GROMACS .gro file of C-alpha atoms in nm:
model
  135
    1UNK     CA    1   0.611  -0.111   1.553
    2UNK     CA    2   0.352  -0.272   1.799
    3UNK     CA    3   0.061  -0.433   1.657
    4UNK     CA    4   0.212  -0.612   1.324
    5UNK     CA    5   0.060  -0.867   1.242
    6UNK     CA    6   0.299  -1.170   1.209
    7UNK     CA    7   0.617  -1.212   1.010
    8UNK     CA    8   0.596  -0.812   0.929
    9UNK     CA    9   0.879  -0.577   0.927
   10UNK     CA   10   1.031  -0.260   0.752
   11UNK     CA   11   0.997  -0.237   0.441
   12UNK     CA   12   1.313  -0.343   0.295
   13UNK     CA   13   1.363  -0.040   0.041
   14UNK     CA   14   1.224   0.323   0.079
   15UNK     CA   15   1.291   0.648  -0.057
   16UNK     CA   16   1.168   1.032   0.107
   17UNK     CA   17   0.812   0.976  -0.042
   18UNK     CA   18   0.725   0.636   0.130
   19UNK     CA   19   0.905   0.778   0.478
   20UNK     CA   20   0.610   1.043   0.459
   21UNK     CA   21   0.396   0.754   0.357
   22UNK     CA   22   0.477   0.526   0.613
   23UNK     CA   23   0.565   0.330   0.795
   24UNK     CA   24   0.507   0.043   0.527
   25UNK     CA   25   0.634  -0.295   0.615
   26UNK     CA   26   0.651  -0.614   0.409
   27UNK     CA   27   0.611  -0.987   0.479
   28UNK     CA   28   0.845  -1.231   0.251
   29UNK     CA   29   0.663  -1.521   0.154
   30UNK     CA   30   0.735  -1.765  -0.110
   31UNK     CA   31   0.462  -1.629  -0.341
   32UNK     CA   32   0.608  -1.297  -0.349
   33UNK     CA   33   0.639  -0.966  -0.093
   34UNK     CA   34   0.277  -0.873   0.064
   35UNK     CA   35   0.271  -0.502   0.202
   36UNK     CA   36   0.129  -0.425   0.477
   37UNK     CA   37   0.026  -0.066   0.690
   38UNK     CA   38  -0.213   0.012   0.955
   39UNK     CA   39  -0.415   0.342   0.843
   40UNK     CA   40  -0.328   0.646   1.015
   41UNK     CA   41  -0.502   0.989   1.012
   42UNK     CA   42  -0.276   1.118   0.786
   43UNK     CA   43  -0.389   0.818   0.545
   44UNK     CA   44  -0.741   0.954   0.626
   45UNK     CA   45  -0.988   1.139   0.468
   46UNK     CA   46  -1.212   1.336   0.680
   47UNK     CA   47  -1.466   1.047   0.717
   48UNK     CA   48  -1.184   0.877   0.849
   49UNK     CA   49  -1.136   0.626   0.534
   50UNK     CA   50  -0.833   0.566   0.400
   51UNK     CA   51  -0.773   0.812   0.110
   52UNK     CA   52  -0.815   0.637  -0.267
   53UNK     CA   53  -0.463   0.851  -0.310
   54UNK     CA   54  -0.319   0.635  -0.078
   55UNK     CA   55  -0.434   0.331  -0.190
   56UNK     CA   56  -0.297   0.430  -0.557
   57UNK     CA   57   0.010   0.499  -0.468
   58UNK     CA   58   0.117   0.190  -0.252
   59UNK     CA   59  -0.061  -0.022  -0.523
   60UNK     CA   60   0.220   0.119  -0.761
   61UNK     CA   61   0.519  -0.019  -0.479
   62UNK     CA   62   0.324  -0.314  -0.441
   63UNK     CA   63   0.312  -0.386  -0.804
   64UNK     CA   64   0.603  -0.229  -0.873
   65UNK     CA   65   0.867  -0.409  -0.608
   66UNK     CA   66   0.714  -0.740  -0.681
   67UNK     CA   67   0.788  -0.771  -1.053
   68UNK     CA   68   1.104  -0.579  -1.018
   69UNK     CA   69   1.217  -0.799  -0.766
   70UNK     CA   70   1.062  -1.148  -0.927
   71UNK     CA   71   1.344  -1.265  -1.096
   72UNK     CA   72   1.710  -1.403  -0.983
   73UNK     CA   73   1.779  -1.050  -1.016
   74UNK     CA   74   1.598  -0.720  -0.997
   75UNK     CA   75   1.521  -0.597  -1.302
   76UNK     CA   76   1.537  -0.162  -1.306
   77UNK     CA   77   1.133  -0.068  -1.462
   78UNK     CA   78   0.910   0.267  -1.427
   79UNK     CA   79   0.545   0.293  -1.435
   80UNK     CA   80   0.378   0.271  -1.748
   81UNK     CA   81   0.021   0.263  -1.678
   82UNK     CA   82  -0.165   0.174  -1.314
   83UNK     CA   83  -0.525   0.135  -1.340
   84UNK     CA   84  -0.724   0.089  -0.936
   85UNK     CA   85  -1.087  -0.007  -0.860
   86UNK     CA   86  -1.222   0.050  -0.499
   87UNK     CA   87  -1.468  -0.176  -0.409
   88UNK     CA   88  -1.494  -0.072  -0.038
   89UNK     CA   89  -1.308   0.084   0.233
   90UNK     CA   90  -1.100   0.053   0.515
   91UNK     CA   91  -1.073   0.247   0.832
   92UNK     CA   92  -0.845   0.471   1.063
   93UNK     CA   93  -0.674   0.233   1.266
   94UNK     CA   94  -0.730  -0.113   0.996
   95UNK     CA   95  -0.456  -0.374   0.869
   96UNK     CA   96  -0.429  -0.349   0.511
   97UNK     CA   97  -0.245  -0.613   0.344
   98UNK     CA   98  -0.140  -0.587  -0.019
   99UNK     CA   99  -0.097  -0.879  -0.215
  100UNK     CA  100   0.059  -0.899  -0.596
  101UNK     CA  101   0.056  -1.180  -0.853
  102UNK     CA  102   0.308  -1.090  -1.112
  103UNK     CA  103   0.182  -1.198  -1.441
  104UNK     CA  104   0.510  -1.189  -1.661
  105UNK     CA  105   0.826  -0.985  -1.680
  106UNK     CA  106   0.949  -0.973  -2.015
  107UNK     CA  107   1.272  -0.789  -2.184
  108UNK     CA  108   1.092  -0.510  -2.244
  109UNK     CA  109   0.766  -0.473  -2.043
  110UNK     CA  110   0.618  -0.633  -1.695
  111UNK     CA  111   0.282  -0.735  -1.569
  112UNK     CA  112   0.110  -0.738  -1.201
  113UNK     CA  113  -0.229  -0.751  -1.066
  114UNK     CA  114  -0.269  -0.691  -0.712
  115UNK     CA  115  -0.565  -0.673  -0.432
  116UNK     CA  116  -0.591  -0.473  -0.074
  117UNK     CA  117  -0.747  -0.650   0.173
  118UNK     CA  118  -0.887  -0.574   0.546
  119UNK     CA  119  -1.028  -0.779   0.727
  120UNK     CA  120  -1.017  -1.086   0.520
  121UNK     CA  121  -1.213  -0.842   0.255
  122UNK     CA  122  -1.137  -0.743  -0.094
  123UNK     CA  123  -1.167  -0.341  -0.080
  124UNK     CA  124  -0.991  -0.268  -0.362
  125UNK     CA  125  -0.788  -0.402  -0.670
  126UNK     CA  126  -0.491  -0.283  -0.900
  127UNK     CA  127  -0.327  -0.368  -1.205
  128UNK     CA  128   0.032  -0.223  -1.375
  129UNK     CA  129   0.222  -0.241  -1.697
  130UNK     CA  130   0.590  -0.125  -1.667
  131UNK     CA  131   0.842  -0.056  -1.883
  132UNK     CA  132   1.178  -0.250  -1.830
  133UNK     CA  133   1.457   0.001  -1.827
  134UNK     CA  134   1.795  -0.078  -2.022
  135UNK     CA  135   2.070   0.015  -1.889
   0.00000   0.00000   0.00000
């Protein structure tokens, strides 16, 4: 865990397909949880970009943890639709930060937009709808 940037640690919940993933760490803040990961070559293609796969799926945890986890309490939600534009790249060996802005979570449906950047760049952007689950 050398190298994080500044108020960075574990992520605080994970399951087998982020272990493979990772390592993914988050950094509290008052606006909500940024995650963060330096690319490896297994988050590589072969020109040594980070893999658009990659980006998709940490855009859902992003998205996902941050309006689950908005509230008082967390509120239990599944994908419903996760739409990504890449408007650049990052690099084997790059900080990517994600940061979400959680639109509104309602009784029945949540919103999030959220944005990767490196470098102080804006390489790619995500947005989510999810459906609140009842128990």
């Amino acid at each position: 865990m050398n190298n994080l940037p500044a108020g960075f640690e574990p992520i605080f919940r994970s399951s087998p397909f982020l272990d493979n993933l990772g390592p993914i760490f988050n950094k509290k803040t008052k606006e909500g949880l940024i995650i963060g990961f330096r690319a490896e070559e297994k988050h590589c293609n072969a020109r040594n970009l980070v893999h658009g796969g990659v980006l998709s799926a940490l855009a859902d945890v992003a998205l996902g943890y941050n309006a689950a986890f908005s509230g008082d309490k967390p509120v239990p939600m599944v994908t419903a639709s996760l739409t990504i534009d890449y408007a650049g790249s990052a690099k084997l060996g790059e900080w990517l930060d994600i940061v979400t802005d959680v639109q509104k979570v309602g009784g029945t449906m949540a919103f999030a937009n959220c944005y990767f950047i490196v470098n102080s760049k804006r390489i790619a952007r995500a947005s989510g709808v999810f459906t609140v689950v009842k128990s």
